[in-house]
Amino acid sequence: MALVTAQALLTFACTIIFSVYIFTPIPRPPVPEESTYTHPISNTKQLHPSLFDDSNGDIHVSLVVPAYNEKDRIGIMLDEALTYFKGRVKKDREFKYEIVVVDDGSNDDTTAVCNEWAKTNKCGELRVLTFVKNRGKGGAVTQGMLTARGEWILFADADGAAKFADLDKLEAATEAILKDGLGVGVGSRAHMVNAEAVVKRSAIRNFLMYSFHTVLFILGISSIKDTQCGFKLFSRNAAQIVIPNMHVEGFIFDIEMLLLAEWNGIPMVEVPISWHEVAGTKMNLVWDSARMARDLLLIRANYLFGLWSVGRFVHEKSKGESKQAGSADRKKK
């Protein structure tokens, strides 16, 4: 009887693990066309740099902007970012920045609009990473960060919902918690839970928001109150540990980012930011919420069953090089 029970449990466990493996989406590998970009000023083809190449230049901040069919909204966000960066250059002539827009397989003119914006504003610091096929927001952020040159790497949504000047306090707060060059700053809207923008949301949207937070709490992810705000700052060393080990390419990617940071002992701080609702969201509320719930369970299951490993990339600052110590498990890639 005991043997039969053990066999049944083993069969059940194997079935669960196999199901998790089968239903987990597989990120597509990069293609050669995505390794280059057209410089908006010189109009020449150039290779995208690498997160692991520390000879890329003395860039203080890299801004990574995931964009999917954003030709009508992204210009406003870029204007705000450029105004902020120019202000910092006036205060500190040695301050350098770059803007990396990741066109996530858009079927509008997002790439062309961004390059034209760069020409108009004489902004040679902008480059566009254009995907031949859509990956998802998480894939866009991850691939964009893998080309970043900055000592700080910020990803921000293309809709401009976050006040860009809040980078000042996000950077200051993250710098205050740095440990061995590691730190993550999480922009947060948690303080706005009773704000007009949230109160005026539809009942279904608020219900889904609170349900999502409840699920996160049950699964043990409660140290950060607002995991989904599209305004997060990574030190370069932290990004070198977290980003190469990412698997999730959908909307729920933030959760995996924060889990990897927590499991690798990277200090994190949540910082209140100014934020407002912007029309034109790309999310299908019910469908994408269901996919996020599915992906959340798959994240937990893949790490629980060892299908994904945390991995760790160690940055050797003294040698100016990076090496892998316990590489990420790429079984699904």
mmCIF file of C-alpha atoms in Angstrom:
data_model
loop_
_atom_site.group_PDB
_atom_site.id
_atom_site.type_symbol
_atom_site.label_atom_id
_atom_site.label_comp_id
_atom_site.label_asym_id
_atom_site.label_seq_id
_atom_site.Cartn_x
_atom_site.Cartn_y
_atom_site.Cartn_z
ATOM 1 C CA MET A 1 0.000 0.000 0.000
ATOM 2 C CA ALA A 2 2.787 2.376 0.953
ATOM 3 C CA LEU A 3 4.599 1.572 -2.295
ATOM 4 C CA VAL A 4 1.487 2.315 -4.345
ATOM 5 C CA THR A 5 1.018 5.616 -2.519
ATOM 6 C CA ALA A 6 4.651 6.575 -3.098
ATOM 7 C CA GLN A 7 4.373 5.727 -6.792
ATOM 8 C CA ALA A 8 1.191 7.772 -7.089
ATOM 9 C CA LEU A 9 2.820 10.766 -5.401
ATOM 10 C CA LEU A 10 5.882 10.454 -7.621
ATOM 11 C CA THR A 11 3.713 10.272 -10.732
ATOM 12 C CA PHE A 12 1.732 13.306 -9.585
ATOM 13 C CA ALA A 13 4.904 15.301 -8.867
ATOM 14 C CA CYS A 14 6.396 14.388 -12.243
ATOM 15 C CA THR A 15 3.154 15.381 -13.964
ATOM 16 C CA ILE A 16 3.156 18.776 -12.225
ATOM 17 C CA ILE A 17 6.797 19.455 -13.087
ATOM 18 C CA PHE A 18 6.293 18.360 -16.694
ATOM 19 C CA SER A 19 3.196 20.577 -16.976
ATOM 20 C CA VAL A 20 5.117 23.571 -15.643
ATOM 21 C CA TYR A 21 7.892 22.900 -18.158
ATOM 22 C CA ILE A 22 5.460 22.562 -21.058
ATOM 23 C CA PHE A 23 3.344 25.627 -20.253
ATOM 24 C CA THR A 24 6.249 27.977 -19.532
ATOM 25 C CA PRO A 25 6.751 30.351 -22.505
ATOM 26 C CA ILE A 26 10.163 30.108 -24.156
ATOM 27 C CA PRO A 27 11.863 33.459 -24.884
ATOM 28 C CA ARG A 28 13.095 33.620 -28.452
ATOM 29 C CA PRO A 29 16.832 34.092 -29.013
ATOM 30 C CA PRO A 30 18.085 37.423 -30.435
ATOM 31 C CA VAL A 31 18.556 37.646 -34.192
ATOM 32 C CA PRO A 32 21.520 39.295 -35.989
ATOM 33 C CA GLU A 33 19.403 42.224 -37.230
ATOM 34 C CA GLU A 34 18.824 43.267 -33.615
ATOM 35 C CA SER A 35 22.524 43.599 -32.819
ATOM 36 C CA THR A 36 22.889 46.905 -34.684
ATOM 37 C CA TYR A 37 21.186 50.283 -34.784
ATOM 38 C CA THR A 38 21.254 53.324 -37.018
ATOM 39 C CA HIS A 39 22.855 56.316 -35.313
ATOM 40 C CA PRO A 40 20.255 59.105 -35.594
ATOM 41 C CA ILE A 41 22.790 61.861 -36.291
ATOM 42 C CA SER A 42 25.480 60.217 -38.439
ATOM 43 C CA ASN A 43 23.000 57.774 -40.024
ATOM 44 C CA THR A 44 25.606 54.989 -39.758
ATOM 45 C CA LYS A 45 25.080 51.396 -38.641
ATOM 46 C CA GLN A 46 26.651 50.675 -35.262
ATOM 47 C CA LEU A 47 26.776 47.725 -32.896
ATOM 48 C CA HIS A 48 24.837 47.894 -29.661
ATOM 49 C CA PRO A 49 27.186 47.876 -26.662
ATOM 50 C CA SER A 50 27.082 45.301 -23.858
ATOM 51 C CA LEU A 51 26.180 45.515 -20.187
ATOM 52 C CA PHE A 52 29.357 43.535 -19.499
ATOM 53 C CA ASP A 53 31.719 45.821 -21.404
ATOM 54 C CA ASP A 54 32.970 48.407 -18.930
ATOM 55 C CA SER A 55 35.020 50.237 -21.554
ATOM 56 C CA ASN A 56 31.919 51.709 -23.184
ATOM 57 C CA GLY A 57 32.411 55.199 -21.817
ATOM 58 C CA ASP A 58 31.841 57.168 -18.648
ATOM 59 C CA ILE A 59 28.039 57.144 -18.761
ATOM 60 C CA HIS A 60 26.331 58.040 -15.494
ATOM 61 C CA VAL A 61 22.730 57.085 -16.348
ATOM 62 C CA SER A 62 21.272 54.830 -19.015
ATOM 63 C CA LEU A 63 17.552 55.285 -19.593
ATOM 64 C CA VAL A 64 15.838 52.223 -21.084
ATOM 65 C CA VAL A 65 12.354 52.783 -22.525
ATOM 66 C CA PRO A 66 10.285 49.798 -23.709
ATOM 67 C CA ALA A 67 7.980 50.903 -26.513
ATOM 68 C CA TYR A 68 5.284 49.099 -28.466
ATOM 69 C CA ASN A 69 3.282 51.175 -30.964
ATOM 70 C CA GLU A 70 4.166 54.370 -29.085
ATOM 71 C CA LYS A 71 4.679 56.804 -31.973
ATOM 72 C CA ASP A 72 1.961 59.119 -30.652
ATOM 73 C CA ARG A 73 3.067 59.208 -26.994
ATOM 74 C CA ILE A 74 6.788 58.629 -26.748
ATOM 75 C CA GLY A 75 7.839 62.090 -27.925
ATOM 76 C CA ILE A 76 6.315 63.719 -24.836
ATOM 77 C CA MET A 77 8.148 61.331 -22.538
ATOM 78 C CA LEU A 78 11.451 61.865 -24.375
ATOM 79 C CA ASP A 79 11.013 65.649 -24.157
ATOM 80 C CA GLU A 80 10.651 65.407 -20.377
ATOM 81 C CA ALA A 81 13.656 63.094 -20.060
ATOM 82 C CA LEU A 82 15.856 65.307 -22.241
ATOM 83 C CA THR A 83 14.907 68.423 -20.270
ATOM 84 C CA TYR A 84 15.900 66.635 -17.076
ATOM 85 C CA PHE A 85 19.199 65.373 -18.472
ATOM 86 C CA LYS A 86 20.138 68.781 -19.895
ATOM 87 C CA GLY A 87 19.465 70.263 -16.474
ATOM 88 C CA ARG A 88 21.897 67.826 -14.899
ATOM 89 C CA VAL A 89 24.528 68.574 -17.540
ATOM 90 C CA LYS A 90 24.258 72.289 -16.696
ATOM 91 C CA LYS A 91 24.924 71.483 -13.045
ATOM 92 C CA ASP A 92 27.702 68.998 -13.793
ATOM 93 C CA ARG A 93 29.557 69.202 -17.111
ATOM 94 C CA GLU A 94 30.957 65.705 -16.587
ATOM 95 C CA PHE A 95 27.487 64.173 -16.367
ATOM 96 C CA LYS A 96 26.805 61.850 -19.311
ATOM 97 C CA TYR A 97 23.695 59.927 -20.202
ATOM 98 C CA GLU A 98 22.182 57.754 -22.895
ATOM 99 C CA ILE A 99 18.630 56.924 -23.929
ATOM 100 C CA VAL A 100 17.863 53.438 -25.210
ATOM 101 C CA VAL A 101 14.415 53.049 -26.756
ATOM 102 C CA VAL A 102 13.466 49.416 -27.323
ATOM 103 C CA ASP A 103 10.954 49.145 -30.156
ATOM 104 C CA ASP A 104 9.224 45.893 -29.273
ATOM 105 C CA GLY A 105 8.240 44.842 -32.789
ATOM 106 C CA SER A 106 5.885 47.782 -33.296
ATOM 107 C CA ASN A 107 3.739 47.898 -36.429
ATOM 108 C CA ASP A 108 3.646 51.681 -36.411
ATOM 109 C CA ASP A 109 6.532 54.132 -36.925
ATOM 110 C CA THR A 110 7.919 54.069 -33.378
ATOM 111 C CA THR A 111 11.542 53.612 -34.490
ATOM 112 C CA ALA A 112 11.324 56.290 -37.189
ATOM 113 C CA VAL A 113 9.613 58.742 -34.824
ATOM 114 C CA CYS A 114 12.329 58.259 -32.188
ATOM 115 C CA ASN A 115 15.152 58.714 -34.679
ATOM 116 C CA GLU A 116 13.491 61.816 -36.103
ATOM 117 C CA TRP A 117 13.041 63.160 -32.569
ATOM 118 C CA ALA A 118 16.764 62.620 -31.941
ATOM 119 C CA LYS A 119 17.686 64.488 -35.143
ATOM 120 C CA THR A 120 15.373 67.377 -34.330
ATOM 121 C CA ASN A 121 16.745 67.669 -30.798
ATOM 122 C CA LYS A 122 20.343 66.934 -31.846
ATOM 123 C CA CYS A 123 20.345 64.105 -29.335
ATOM 124 C CA GLY A 124 23.099 61.724 -30.381
ATOM 125 C CA GLU A 125 22.741 60.060 -26.992
ATOM 126 C CA LEU A 126 19.620 58.234 -28.196
ATOM 127 C CA ARG A 127 19.661 54.879 -29.943
ATOM 128 C CA VAL A 128 16.842 52.522 -30.834
ATOM 129 C CA LEU A 129 16.988 48.768 -30.380
ATOM 130 C CA THR A 130 14.409 47.510 -32.871
ATOM 131 C CA PHE A 131 12.999 43.995 -32.564
ATOM 132 C CA VAL A 132 11.979 42.147 -35.707
ATOM 133 C CA LYS A 133 9.227 40.469 -33.685
ATOM 134 C CA ASN A 134 7.400 41.387 -30.496
ATOM 135 C CA ARG A 135 8.760 39.915 -27.263
ATOM 136 C CA GLY A 136 6.694 41.585 -24.573
ATOM 137 C CA LYS A 137 7.465 44.384 -22.140
ATOM 138 C CA GLY A 138 9.725 42.239 -19.987
ATOM 139 C CA GLY A 139 11.746 41.100 -22.975
ATOM 140 C CA ALA A 140 12.102 44.689 -24.175
ATOM 141 C CA VAL A 141 13.344 45.908 -20.790
ATOM 142 C CA THR A 142 15.719 42.972 -20.352
ATOM 143 C CA GLN A 143 17.261 43.207 -23.824
ATOM 144 C CA GLY A 144 17.556 46.975 -23.545
ATOM 145 C CA MET A 145 19.327 46.753 -20.188
ATOM 146 C CA LEU A 146 21.737 44.190 -21.627
ATOM 147 C CA THR A 147 23.016 46.957 -23.949
ATOM 148 C CA ALA A 148 23.228 49.677 -21.277
ATOM 149 C CA ARG A 149 26.497 51.499 -20.596
ATOM 150 C CA GLY A 150 25.561 53.514 -17.513
ATOM 151 C CA GLU A 151 26.672 53.173 -13.914
ATOM 152 C CA TRP A 152 22.971 53.557 -13.151
ATOM 153 C CA ILE A 153 20.316 51.965 -15.342
ATOM 154 C CA LEU A 154 16.757 53.248 -15.175
ATOM 155 C CA PHE A 155 13.850 51.745 -17.030
ATOM 156 C CA ALA A 156 10.789 53.912 -17.444
ATOM 157 C CA ASP A 157 7.508 53.462 -19.291
ATOM 158 C CA ALA A 158 7.032 55.244 -22.607
ATOM 159 C CA ASP A 159 3.726 56.810 -21.543
ATOM 160 C CA GLY A 160 5.430 59.297 -19.225
ATOM 161 C CA ALA A 161 3.129 58.452 -16.303
ATOM 162 C CA ALA A 162 5.993 58.861 -13.830
ATOM 163 C CA LYS A 163 7.488 62.293 -13.177
ATOM 164 C CA PHE A 164 10.989 61.965 -14.602
ATOM 165 C CA ALA A 165 12.552 64.441 -12.178
ATOM 166 C CA ASP A 166 11.846 61.915 -9.412
ATOM 167 C CA LEU A 167 14.974 60.137 -10.634
ATOM 168 C CA ASP A 168 16.838 62.511 -8.288
ATOM 169 C CA LYS A 169 15.329 61.067 -5.127
ATOM 170 C CA LEU A 170 15.275 57.520 -6.513
ATOM 171 C CA GLU A 171 19.006 57.720 -7.215
ATOM 172 C CA ALA A 172 19.778 59.305 -3.842
ATOM 173 C CA ALA A 173 17.795 56.668 -1.946
ATOM 174 C CA THR A 174 19.381 53.803 -3.878
ATOM 175 C CA GLU A 175 22.875 55.205 -3.438
ATOM 176 C CA ALA A 176 22.246 55.346 0.314
ATOM 177 C CA ILE A 177 21.651 51.580 0.517
ATOM 178 C CA LEU A 178 24.444 50.460 -1.832
ATOM 179 C CA LYS A 179 26.404 47.449 -0.632
ATOM 180 C CA ASP A 180 29.437 46.385 -2.662
ATOM 181 C CA GLY A 181 28.094 48.485 -5.511
ATOM 182 C CA LEU A 182 24.752 46.664 -5.455
ATOM 183 C CA GLY A 183 21.385 48.361 -5.122
ATOM 184 C CA VAL A 184 17.913 48.573 -6.659
ATOM 185 C CA GLY A 185 15.538 51.518 -6.327
ATOM 186 C CA VAL A 186 11.849 50.848 -6.900
ATOM 187 C CA GLY A 187 9.611 53.765 -7.799
ATOM 188 C CA SER A 188 6.350 53.339 -5.924
ATOM 189 C CA ARG A 189 2.737 54.478 -6.218
ATOM 190 C CA ALA A 190 1.714 52.712 -3.005
ATOM 191 C CA HIS A 191 1.314 56.041 -1.219
ATOM 192 C CA MET A 192 -1.327 57.002 -3.808
ATOM 193 C CA VAL A 193 -3.764 54.206 -2.977
ATOM 194 C CA ASN A 194 -6.392 56.753 -1.915
ATOM 195 C CA ALA A 195 -5.489 59.311 -4.556
ATOM 196 C CA GLU A 196 -8.065 60.556 -7.042
ATOM 197 C CA ALA A 197 -6.425 58.724 -9.968
ATOM 198 C CA VAL A 198 -6.837 55.390 -8.177
ATOM 199 C CA VAL A 199 -10.252 56.066 -6.682
ATOM 200 C CA LYS A 200 -11.655 56.943 -10.129
ATOM 201 C CA ARG A 201 -10.519 53.654 -11.656
ATOM 202 C CA SER A 202 -13.181 51.143 -12.620
ATOM 203 C CA ALA A 203 -14.321 48.693 -9.960
ATOM 204 C CA ILE A 204 -12.949 45.741 -11.937
ATOM 205 C CA ARG A 205 -9.523 47.385 -12.269
ATOM 206 C CA ASN A 206 -9.279 48.081 -8.541
ATOM 207 C CA PHE A 207 -10.534 44.575 -7.754
ATOM 208 C CA LEU A 208 -7.842 43.043 -9.955
ATOM 209 C CA MET A 209 -5.182 45.287 -8.411
ATOM 210 C CA TYR A 210 -6.035 44.279 -4.849
ATOM 211 C CA SER A 211 -6.392 40.612 -5.837
ATOM 212 C CA PHE A 212 -2.950 40.719 -7.422
ATOM 213 C CA HIS A 213 -1.412 42.210 -4.274
ATOM 214 C CA THR A 214 -3.113 39.524 -2.186
ATOM 215 C CA VAL A 215 -1.637 36.763 -4.349
ATOM 216 C CA LEU A 216 1.819 38.346 -4.049
ATOM 217 C CA PHE A 217 1.477 38.415 -0.263
ATOM 218 C CA ILE A 218 0.387 34.761 -0.149
ATOM 219 C CA LEU A 219 3.392 33.766 -2.253
ATOM 220 C CA GLY A 220 5.704 35.596 0.121
ATOM 221 C CA ILE A 221 6.535 38.632 -2.017
ATOM 222 C CA SER A 222 5.602 41.377 0.412
ATOM 223 C CA SER A 223 8.766 43.455 0.960
ATOM 224 C CA ILE A 224 7.849 45.770 -1.945
ATOM 225 C CA LYS A 225 4.329 47.216 -1.922
ATOM 226 C CA ASP A 226 4.265 48.337 -5.564
ATOM 227 C CA THR A 227 6.047 45.778 -7.715
ATOM 228 C CA GLN A 228 4.607 46.889 -11.056
ATOM 229 C CA CYS A 229 5.532 50.577 -11.253
ATOM 230 C CA GLY A 230 7.474 51.202 -14.461
ATOM 231 C CA PHE A 231 10.201 53.317 -12.881
ATOM 232 C CA LYS A 232 13.039 51.215 -11.454
ATOM 233 C CA LEU A 233 16.727 51.981 -11.013
ATOM 234 C CA PHE A 234 19.562 49.439 -10.927
ATOM 235 C CA SER A 235 23.198 49.964 -10.121
ATOM 236 C CA ARG A 236 25.296 48.528 -12.932
ATOM 237 C CA ASN A 237 26.636 45.762 -10.690
ATOM 238 C CA ALA A 238 23.109 44.782 -9.647
ATOM 239 C CA ALA A 239 21.962 44.682 -13.265
ATOM 240 C CA GLN A 240 24.888 42.410 -14.149
ATOM 241 C CA ILE A 241 23.595 39.904 -11.597
ATOM 242 C CA VAL A 242 19.856 40.139 -12.228
ATOM 243 C CA ILE A 243 19.333 40.789 -15.935
ATOM 244 C CA PRO A 244 21.238 37.850 -17.515
ATOM 245 C CA ASN A 245 19.182 35.474 -15.364
ATOM 246 C CA MET A 246 15.776 36.793 -16.437
ATOM 247 C CA HIS A 247 13.284 34.433 -18.077
ATOM 248 C CA VAL A 248 9.928 36.232 -18.085
ATOM 249 C CA GLU A 249 9.125 38.504 -21.041
ATOM 250 C CA GLY A 250 5.538 39.486 -20.221
ATOM 251 C CA PHE A 251 4.068 42.174 -17.961
ATOM 252 C CA ILE A 252 4.922 40.237 -14.792
ATOM 253 C CA PHE A 253 8.685 40.463 -15.391
ATOM 254 C CA ASP A 254 9.106 42.958 -12.526
ATOM 255 C CA ILE A 255 8.349 40.190 -10.041
ATOM 256 C CA GLU A 256 11.170 37.993 -11.312
ATOM 257 C CA MET A 257 13.535 40.976 -11.272
ATOM 258 C CA LEU A 258 12.783 41.715 -7.631
ATOM 259 C CA LEU A 259 12.914 38.046 -6.633
ATOM 260 C CA LEU A 260 16.335 37.626 -8.236
ATOM 261 C CA ALA A 261 17.560 40.766 -6.488
ATOM 262 C CA GLU A 262 16.236 39.559 -3.129
ATOM 263 C CA TRP A 263 17.613 36.023 -3.515
ATOM 264 C CA ASN A 264 21.042 37.430 -4.406
ATOM 265 C CA GLY A 265 21.094 39.660 -1.334
ATOM 266 C CA ILE A 266 20.890 42.907 -3.297
ATOM 267 C CA PRO A 267 19.589 45.797 -1.150
ATOM 268 C CA MET A 268 16.322 47.318 -2.378
ATOM 269 C CA VAL A 269 14.503 50.491 -1.442
ATOM 270 C CA GLU A 270 10.976 51.607 -2.340
ATOM 271 C CA VAL A 271 10.666 55.319 -3.085
ATOM 272 C CA PRO A 272 7.373 57.237 -3.499
ATOM 273 C CA ILE A 273 7.151 58.985 -6.869
ATOM 274 C CA SER A 274 4.691 61.306 -8.587
ATOM 275 C CA TRP A 275 2.480 59.476 -11.055
ATOM 276 C CA HIS A 276 -0.640 60.080 -13.106
ATOM 277 C CA GLU A 277 -2.942 58.001 -15.296
ATOM 278 C CA VAL A 278 -2.227 58.267 -19.027
ATOM 279 C CA ALA A 279 -4.755 57.290 -21.677
ATOM 280 C CA GLY A 280 -3.863 54.731 -24.323
ATOM 281 C CA THR A 281 -2.809 51.720 -22.250
ATOM 282 C CA LYS A 282 -1.825 48.633 -24.274
ATOM 283 C CA MET A 283 -3.179 46.252 -21.621
ATOM 284 C CA ASN A 284 -6.342 44.222 -22.030
ATOM 285 C CA LEU A 285 -7.407 44.382 -18.409
ATOM 286 C CA VAL A 286 -9.008 40.963 -17.959
ATOM 287 C CA TRP A 287 -6.919 38.954 -20.445
ATOM 288 C CA ASP A 288 -3.561 40.393 -19.394
ATOM 289 C CA SER A 289 -4.449 40.062 -15.708
ATOM 290 C CA ALA A 290 -5.152 36.362 -16.284
ATOM 291 C CA ARG A 291 -1.823 35.980 -18.091
ATOM 292 C CA MET A 292 -0.033 37.781 -15.259
ATOM 293 C CA ALA A 293 -1.584 35.417 -12.706
ATOM 294 C CA ARG A 294 -0.493 32.442 -14.814
ATOM 295 C CA ASP A 295 3.031 33.791 -15.225
ATOM 296 C CA LEU A 296 3.274 34.527 -11.502
ATOM 297 C CA LEU A 297 2.504 30.895 -10.693
ATOM 298 C CA LEU A 298 4.941 29.706 -13.371
ATOM 299 C CA ILE A 299 7.719 31.881 -11.943
ATOM 300 C CA ARG A 300 7.212 30.398 -8.495
ATOM 301 C CA ALA A 301 6.930 26.843 -9.822
ATOM 302 C CA ASN A 302 9.986 27.017 -12.106
ATOM 303 C CA TYR A 303 12.239 28.201 -9.294
ATOM 304 C CA LEU A 304 10.638 25.853 -6.760
ATOM 305 C CA PHE A 305 11.218 22.780 -8.930
ATOM 306 C CA GLY A 306 14.681 23.884 -10.035
ATOM 307 C CA LEU A 307 13.772 24.298 -13.703
ATOM 308 C CA TRP A 308 15.250 27.789 -13.440
ATOM 309 C CA SER A 309 18.275 28.582 -11.317
ATOM 310 C CA VAL A 310 19.037 31.924 -9.735
ATOM 311 C CA GLY A 311 22.604 32.080 -11.095
ATOM 312 C CA ARG A 312 25.008 34.853 -10.273
ATOM 313 C CA PHE A 313 27.277 37.097 -12.287
ATOM 314 C CA VAL A 314 30.074 38.649 -10.251
ATOM 315 C CA HIS A 315 31.431 42.023 -11.298
ATOM 316 C CA GLU A 316 35.155 42.448 -10.661
ATOM 317 C CA LYS A 317 35.390 46.199 -10.388
ATOM 318 C CA SER A 318 39.125 46.237 -9.773
ATOM 319 C CA LYS A 319 39.825 44.399 -13.032
ATOM 320 C CA GLY A 320 37.112 46.135 -15.009
ATOM 321 C CA GLU A 321 35.720 42.812 -16.164
ATOM 322 C CA SER A 322 32.821 40.544 -15.405
ATOM 323 C CA LYS A 323 32.805 36.816 -15.007
ATOM 324 C CA GLN A 324 30.131 34.238 -14.497
ATOM 325 C CA ALA A 325 30.023 32.303 -11.246
ATOM 326 C CA GLY A 326 27.216 29.810 -11.397
ATOM 327 C CA SER A 327 25.598 30.620 -14.728
ATOM 328 C CA ALA A 328 21.886 30.898 -15.268
ATOM 329 C CA ASP A 329 20.061 27.745 -16.246
ATOM 330 C CA ARG A 330 19.146 28.138 -19.916
ATOM 331 C CA LYS A 331 17.194 24.936 -20.341
ATOM 332 C CA LYS A 332 14.189 26.833 -21.628
ATOM 333 C CA LYS A 333 16.043 29.167 -23.983
#
